[in-house]
Coordinates of C-alpha atoms and ligand atoms in Angstrom, one line a residue:
X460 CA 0.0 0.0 0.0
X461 CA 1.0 3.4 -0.7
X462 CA 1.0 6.3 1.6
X463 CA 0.4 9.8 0.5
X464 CA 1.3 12.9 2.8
X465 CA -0.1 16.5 0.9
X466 CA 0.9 19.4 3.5
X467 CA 0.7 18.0 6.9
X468 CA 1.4 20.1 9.6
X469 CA 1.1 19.9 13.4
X470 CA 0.6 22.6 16.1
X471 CA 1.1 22.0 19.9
X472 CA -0.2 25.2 21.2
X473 CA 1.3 27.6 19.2
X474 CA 4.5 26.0 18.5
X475 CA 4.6 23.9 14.5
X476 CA 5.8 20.8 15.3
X477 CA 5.4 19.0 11.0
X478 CA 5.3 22.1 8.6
X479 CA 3.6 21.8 5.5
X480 CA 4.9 18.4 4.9
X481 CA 4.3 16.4 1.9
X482 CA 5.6 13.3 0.5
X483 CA 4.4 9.8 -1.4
X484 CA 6.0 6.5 -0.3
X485 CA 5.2 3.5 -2.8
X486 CA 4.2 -0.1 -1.8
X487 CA 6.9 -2.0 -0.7
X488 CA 9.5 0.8 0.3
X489 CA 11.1 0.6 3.6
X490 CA 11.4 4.6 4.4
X491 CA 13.6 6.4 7.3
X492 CA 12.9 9.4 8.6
X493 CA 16.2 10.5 9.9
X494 CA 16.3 13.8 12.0
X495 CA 17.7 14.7 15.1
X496 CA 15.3 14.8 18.6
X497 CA 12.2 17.2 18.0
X498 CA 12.6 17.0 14.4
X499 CA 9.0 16.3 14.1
X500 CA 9.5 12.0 13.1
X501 CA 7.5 11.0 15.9
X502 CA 4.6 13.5 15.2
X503 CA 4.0 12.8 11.9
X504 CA 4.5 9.1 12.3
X505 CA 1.3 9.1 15.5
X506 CA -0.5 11.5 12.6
X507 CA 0.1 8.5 10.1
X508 CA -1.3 6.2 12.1
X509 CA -4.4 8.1 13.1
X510 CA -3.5 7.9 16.5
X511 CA -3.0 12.0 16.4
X512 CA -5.0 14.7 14.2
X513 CA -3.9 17.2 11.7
X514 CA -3.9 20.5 12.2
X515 CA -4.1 20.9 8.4
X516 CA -3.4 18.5 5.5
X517 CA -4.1 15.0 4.6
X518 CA -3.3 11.8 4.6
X519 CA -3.8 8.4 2.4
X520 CA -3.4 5.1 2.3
X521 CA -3.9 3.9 -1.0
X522 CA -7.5 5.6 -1.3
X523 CA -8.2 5.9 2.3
X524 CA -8.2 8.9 3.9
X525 CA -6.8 9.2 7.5
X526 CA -9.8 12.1 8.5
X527 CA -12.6 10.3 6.3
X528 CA -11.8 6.6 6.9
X529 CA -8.9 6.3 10.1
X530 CA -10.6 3.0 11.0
X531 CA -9.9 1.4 7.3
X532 CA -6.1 3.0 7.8
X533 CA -5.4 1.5 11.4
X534 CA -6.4 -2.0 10.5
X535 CA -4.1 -1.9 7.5
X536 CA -1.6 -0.2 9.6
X537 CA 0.9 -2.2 12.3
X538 CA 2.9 0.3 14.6
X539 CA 5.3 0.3 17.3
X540 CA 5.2 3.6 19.4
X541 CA 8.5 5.7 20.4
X542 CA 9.0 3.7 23.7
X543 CA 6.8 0.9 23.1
X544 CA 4.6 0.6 25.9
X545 CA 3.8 -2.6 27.2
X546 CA 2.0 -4.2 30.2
X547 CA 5.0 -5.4 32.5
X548 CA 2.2 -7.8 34.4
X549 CA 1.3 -9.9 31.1
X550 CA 2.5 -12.4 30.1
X551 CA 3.7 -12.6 26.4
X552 CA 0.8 -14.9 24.7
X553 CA -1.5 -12.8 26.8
X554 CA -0.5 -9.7 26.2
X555 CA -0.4 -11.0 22.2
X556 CA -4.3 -12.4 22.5
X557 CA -5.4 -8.9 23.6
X558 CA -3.6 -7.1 20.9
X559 CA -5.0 -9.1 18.4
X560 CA -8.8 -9.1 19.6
X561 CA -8.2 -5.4 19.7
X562 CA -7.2 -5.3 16.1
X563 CA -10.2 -7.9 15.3
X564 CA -8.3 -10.8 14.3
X565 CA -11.3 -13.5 13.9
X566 CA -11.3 -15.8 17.1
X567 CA -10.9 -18.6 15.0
X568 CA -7.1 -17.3 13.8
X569 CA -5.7 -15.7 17.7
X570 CA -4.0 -19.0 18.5
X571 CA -2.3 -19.3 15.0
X572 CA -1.2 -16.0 14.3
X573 CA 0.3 -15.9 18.1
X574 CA 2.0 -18.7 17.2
X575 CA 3.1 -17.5 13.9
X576 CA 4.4 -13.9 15.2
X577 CA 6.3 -15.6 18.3
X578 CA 8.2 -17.6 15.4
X579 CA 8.8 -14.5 13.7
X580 CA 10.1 -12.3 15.8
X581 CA 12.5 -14.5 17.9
X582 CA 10.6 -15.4 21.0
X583 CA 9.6 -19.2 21.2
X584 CA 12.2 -19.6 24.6
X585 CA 10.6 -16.9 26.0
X586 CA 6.9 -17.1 25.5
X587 CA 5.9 -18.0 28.6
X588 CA 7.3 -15.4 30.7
X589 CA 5.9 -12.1 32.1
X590 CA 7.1 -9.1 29.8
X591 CA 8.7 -7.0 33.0
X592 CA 10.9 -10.8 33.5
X593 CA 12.4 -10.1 29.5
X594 CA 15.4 -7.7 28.9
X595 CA 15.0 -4.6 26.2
X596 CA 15.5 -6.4 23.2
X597 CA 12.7 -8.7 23.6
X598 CA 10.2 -5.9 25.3
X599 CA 10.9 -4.9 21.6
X600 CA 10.6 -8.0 19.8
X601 CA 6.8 -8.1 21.8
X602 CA 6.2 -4.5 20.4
X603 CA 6.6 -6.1 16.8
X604 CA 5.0 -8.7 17.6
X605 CA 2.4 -6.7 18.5
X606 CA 2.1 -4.7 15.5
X607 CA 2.5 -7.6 13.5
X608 CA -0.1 -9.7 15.2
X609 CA -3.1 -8.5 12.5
X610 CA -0.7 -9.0 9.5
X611 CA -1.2 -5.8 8.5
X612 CA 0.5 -4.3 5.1
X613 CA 1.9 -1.0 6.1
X614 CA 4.5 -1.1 9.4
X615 CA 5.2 2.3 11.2
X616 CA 8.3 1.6 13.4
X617 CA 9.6 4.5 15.6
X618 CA 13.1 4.5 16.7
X619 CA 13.1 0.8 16.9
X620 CA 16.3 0.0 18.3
X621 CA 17.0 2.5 20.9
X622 CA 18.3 1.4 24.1
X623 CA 19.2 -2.1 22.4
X624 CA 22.9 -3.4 22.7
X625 CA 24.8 -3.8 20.0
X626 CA 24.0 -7.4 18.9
X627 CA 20.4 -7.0 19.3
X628 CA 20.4 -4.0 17.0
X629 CA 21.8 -6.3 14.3
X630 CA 19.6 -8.9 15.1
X631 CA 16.3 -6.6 15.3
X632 CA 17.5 -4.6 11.6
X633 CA 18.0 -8.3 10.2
X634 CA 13.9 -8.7 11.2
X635 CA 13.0 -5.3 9.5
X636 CA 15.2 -5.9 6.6
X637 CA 13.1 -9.2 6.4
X638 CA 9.7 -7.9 6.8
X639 CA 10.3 -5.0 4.3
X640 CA 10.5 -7.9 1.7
X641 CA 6.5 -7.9 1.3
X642 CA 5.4 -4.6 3.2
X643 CA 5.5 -1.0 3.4
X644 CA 7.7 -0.1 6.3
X645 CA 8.8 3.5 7.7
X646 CA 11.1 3.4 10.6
X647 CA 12.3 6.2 12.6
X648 CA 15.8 7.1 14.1
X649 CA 18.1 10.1 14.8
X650 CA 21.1 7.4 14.2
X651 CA 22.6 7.8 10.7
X652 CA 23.7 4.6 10.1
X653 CA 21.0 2.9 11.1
X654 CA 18.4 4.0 8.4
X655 CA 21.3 3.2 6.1
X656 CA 21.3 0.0 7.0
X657 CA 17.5 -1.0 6.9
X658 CA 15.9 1.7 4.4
X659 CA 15.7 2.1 0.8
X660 CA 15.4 5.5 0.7
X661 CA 15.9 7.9 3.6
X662 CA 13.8 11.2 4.6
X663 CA 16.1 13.6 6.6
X664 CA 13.2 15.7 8.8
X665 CA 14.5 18.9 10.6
X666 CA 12.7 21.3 12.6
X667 CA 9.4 19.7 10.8
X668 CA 10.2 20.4 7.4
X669 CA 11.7 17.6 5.0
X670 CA 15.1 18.6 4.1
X671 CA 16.5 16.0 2.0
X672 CA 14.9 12.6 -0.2
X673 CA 16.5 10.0 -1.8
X674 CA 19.0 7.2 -1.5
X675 CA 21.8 6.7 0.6
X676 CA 23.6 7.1 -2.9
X677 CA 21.6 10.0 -4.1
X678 CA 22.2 12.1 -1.0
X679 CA 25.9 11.5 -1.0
X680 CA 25.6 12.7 -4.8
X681 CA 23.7 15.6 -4.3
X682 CA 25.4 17.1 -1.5
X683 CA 29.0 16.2 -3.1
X684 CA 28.4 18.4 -6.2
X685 CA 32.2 19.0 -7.0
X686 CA 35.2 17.4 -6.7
X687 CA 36.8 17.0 -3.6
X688 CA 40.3 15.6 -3.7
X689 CA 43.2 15.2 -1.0
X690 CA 46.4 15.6 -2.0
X691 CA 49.9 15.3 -1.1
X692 CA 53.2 17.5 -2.6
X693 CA 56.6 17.3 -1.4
X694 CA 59.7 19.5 -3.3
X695 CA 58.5 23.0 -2.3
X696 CA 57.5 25.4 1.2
X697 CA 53.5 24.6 1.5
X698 CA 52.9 28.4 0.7
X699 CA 54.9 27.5 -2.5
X700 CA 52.6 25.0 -3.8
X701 CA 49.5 27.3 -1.9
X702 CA 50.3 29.6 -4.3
X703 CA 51.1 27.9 -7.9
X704 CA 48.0 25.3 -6.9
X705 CA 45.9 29.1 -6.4
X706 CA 46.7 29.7 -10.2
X707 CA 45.0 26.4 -11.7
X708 CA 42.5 27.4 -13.7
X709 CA 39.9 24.2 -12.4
X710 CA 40.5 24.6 -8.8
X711 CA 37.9 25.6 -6.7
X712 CA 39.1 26.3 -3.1
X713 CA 42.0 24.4 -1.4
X714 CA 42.7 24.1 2.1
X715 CA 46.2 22.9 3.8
X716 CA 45.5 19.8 5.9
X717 CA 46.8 21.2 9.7
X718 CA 49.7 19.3 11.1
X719 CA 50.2 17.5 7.7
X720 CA 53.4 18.7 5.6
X721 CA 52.2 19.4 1.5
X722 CA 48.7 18.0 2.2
X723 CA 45.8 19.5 1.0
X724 CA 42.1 19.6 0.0
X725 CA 40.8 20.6 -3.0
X726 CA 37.6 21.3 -4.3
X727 CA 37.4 21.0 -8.4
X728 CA 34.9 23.7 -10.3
X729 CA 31.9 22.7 -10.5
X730 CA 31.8 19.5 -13.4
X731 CA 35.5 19.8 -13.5
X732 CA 38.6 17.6 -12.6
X733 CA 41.8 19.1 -11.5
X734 CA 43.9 15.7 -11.4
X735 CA 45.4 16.4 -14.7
X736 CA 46.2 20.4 -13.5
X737 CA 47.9 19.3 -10.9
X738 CA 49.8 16.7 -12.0
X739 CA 51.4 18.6 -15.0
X740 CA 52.1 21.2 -12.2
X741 CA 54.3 18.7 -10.3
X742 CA 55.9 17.8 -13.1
X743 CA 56.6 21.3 -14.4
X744 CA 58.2 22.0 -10.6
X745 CA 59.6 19.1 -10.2
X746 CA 57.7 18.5 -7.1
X747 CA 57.1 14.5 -5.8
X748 CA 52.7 13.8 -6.1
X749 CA 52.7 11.5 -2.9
X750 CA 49.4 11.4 -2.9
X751 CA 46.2 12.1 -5.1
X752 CA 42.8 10.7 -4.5
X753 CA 38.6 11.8 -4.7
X754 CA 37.4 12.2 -0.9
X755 CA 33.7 11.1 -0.5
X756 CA 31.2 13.6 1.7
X757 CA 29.9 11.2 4.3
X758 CA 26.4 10.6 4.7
X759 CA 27.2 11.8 8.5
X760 CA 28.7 15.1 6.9
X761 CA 24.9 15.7 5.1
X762 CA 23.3 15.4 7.8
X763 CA 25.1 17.6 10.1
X764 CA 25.4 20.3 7.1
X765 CA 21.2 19.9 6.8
X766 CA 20.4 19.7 10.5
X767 CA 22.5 22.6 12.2
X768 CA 20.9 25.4 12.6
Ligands
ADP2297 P1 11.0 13.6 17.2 O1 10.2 12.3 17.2 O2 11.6 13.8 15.8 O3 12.0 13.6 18.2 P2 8.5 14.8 18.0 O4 7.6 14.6 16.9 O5 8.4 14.0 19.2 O6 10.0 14.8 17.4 O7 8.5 16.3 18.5 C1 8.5 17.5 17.7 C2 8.3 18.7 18.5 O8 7.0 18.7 19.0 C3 9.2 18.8 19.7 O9 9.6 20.1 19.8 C4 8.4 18.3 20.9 O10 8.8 18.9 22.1 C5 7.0 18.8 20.5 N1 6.0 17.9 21.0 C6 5.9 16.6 20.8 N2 4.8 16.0 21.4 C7 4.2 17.0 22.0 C8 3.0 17.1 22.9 N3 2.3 16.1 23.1 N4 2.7 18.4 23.3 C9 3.5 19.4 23.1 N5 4.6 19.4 22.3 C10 5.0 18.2 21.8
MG2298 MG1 10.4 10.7 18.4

């Protein structure tokens, strides 16, 4: 199923949490929103899943529409909340039968589908046991058990692995990764390489406006633009080869690496290469090209430059 977004936004009191958001993910995609804490991710997610109002926009899922239809949306919809809420007194298969006569699963089906989500997510050595008795990472295997329990097609997941240890974060991105095979999934998170490693195609959020779409690829392309290469000279003082690099015609900018004799950065012209420039230099001065090589903007780099203030 295919959710559409058309200008959401989101007042508390007078202060816009989502501004005049809009966005369209397709069936199938497993989404991130990526932005830092108060970006607006959880918000927008609770307005997805009809658990929260508009102040003004809309929302669909596939032809439903979240102020028309929200019953139609949250029975197609499976979604863990930001700190996944659970009662510490039930246990598991108990907790699992309510969920699903909650979301209507037909008496007839509770047993099975318990069954089949405890296989799922990891829990058959567990299942008997109160939730308080089970450590984090299987408080949030219950939570997607939870929203899984009613098989529904779209999954809103947000921040799923915070406060997990390391292994379990592998373990629990392995599970998305697998469910995102035949649903729509967004997930939430303020760490970067996180959505990297589960999403198809990330959504950076800041101060509740979108403020970069695409791939992990596409980002890194867009916010590269020119040529960035680190280089290394020796034969000359570094104002020396400042100065004659200065006078290349393709160069950009450069900057001297600090604490690193005849090292620099340089940024081409935009749609140009200055490899070829400064090479012949060298050779014309006799200088030694130690080094020469493209240095990639890092994913981690975009975001910072798109979230600071
Ligand atoms: P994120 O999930 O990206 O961290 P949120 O959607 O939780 O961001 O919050 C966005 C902004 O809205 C924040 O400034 C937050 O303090 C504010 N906010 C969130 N929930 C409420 C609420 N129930 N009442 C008032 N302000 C809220
Ligand atoms: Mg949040």
């Amino acid at each position: 199923m295919a959710i559409t977004v058309e200008n959401l936004t989101k007042y508390y009191g007078v202060q816009k949490a989502v501004d005049n958001v809009s966005f369209t993910i397709n069936t199938g995609e497993v989404v991130g929103f990526l932005g830092p804490n108060g970006a607006g991710k959880s918000t927008t997610m609770r307005m997805i899943t009809c658990y929260l109002e508009p102040s003004s926009g809309e929302i669909r899922l596939d032809n439903f529409s979240a102020s028309q239809q929200p019953q139609e949306i949250k029975k197609r919809i499976g979604y863990l909340p930001e700190n996944n809420p659970l009662y510490l007194d039930m246990p598991i298969v108990d907790y699992l039968r309510f969920c699903a006569e909650l979301q209507g699963v037909p008496k007839a089906e509770i047993s099975g589908r318990i069954r089949k989500m405890i296989d799922v997510v990891g829990l058959k050595l567990e299942r008997y046991k109160k939730i308080g008795e089970l450590s984090k990472g299987y408080r949030q295997r219950v939570g997607l058990a939870q929203a899984l329990i009613h098989n529904p097609e779209v999954l809103i997941l947000d921040e799923p692995t915070t406060g997990l240890d390391p292994n379990q974060i592998i373990e629990i991105r392995q599970l998305i990764r697998e469910l995102g095979k035949d649903k729509t999934v967004i997930l939430s998170s303020h760490i970067l390489p996180e959505v990297e490693a589960t999403c198809d195609r990330i959504l950076i959020i800041n101060k509740g406006k979108i403020v970069a779409d695409g791939t992990a690829e596409q980002l890194r392309s867009q916010a590269q633009g020119s040529e960035l290469l680190t280089i290394r000279i020796e034969g000359d003082t570094n104002s020396e080869i400042l100065a004659a690099l200065q006078n290349l015609e393709t160069i950009e900018k450069i900057k001297e690496v600090p604490n690193e004799e005849g090292k620099f950065l340089v940024t081409s012209k935009k749609d140009t290469s200055s490899r070829k420039d400064i090479f012949k230099l060298c050779v014309e001065k006799n200088w030694y090209l130690l080094e020469m090589h493209g240095t990639e903007t890092s994913l981690e780099d975009i975001f910072r430059q798109l979230t600071k203030n």
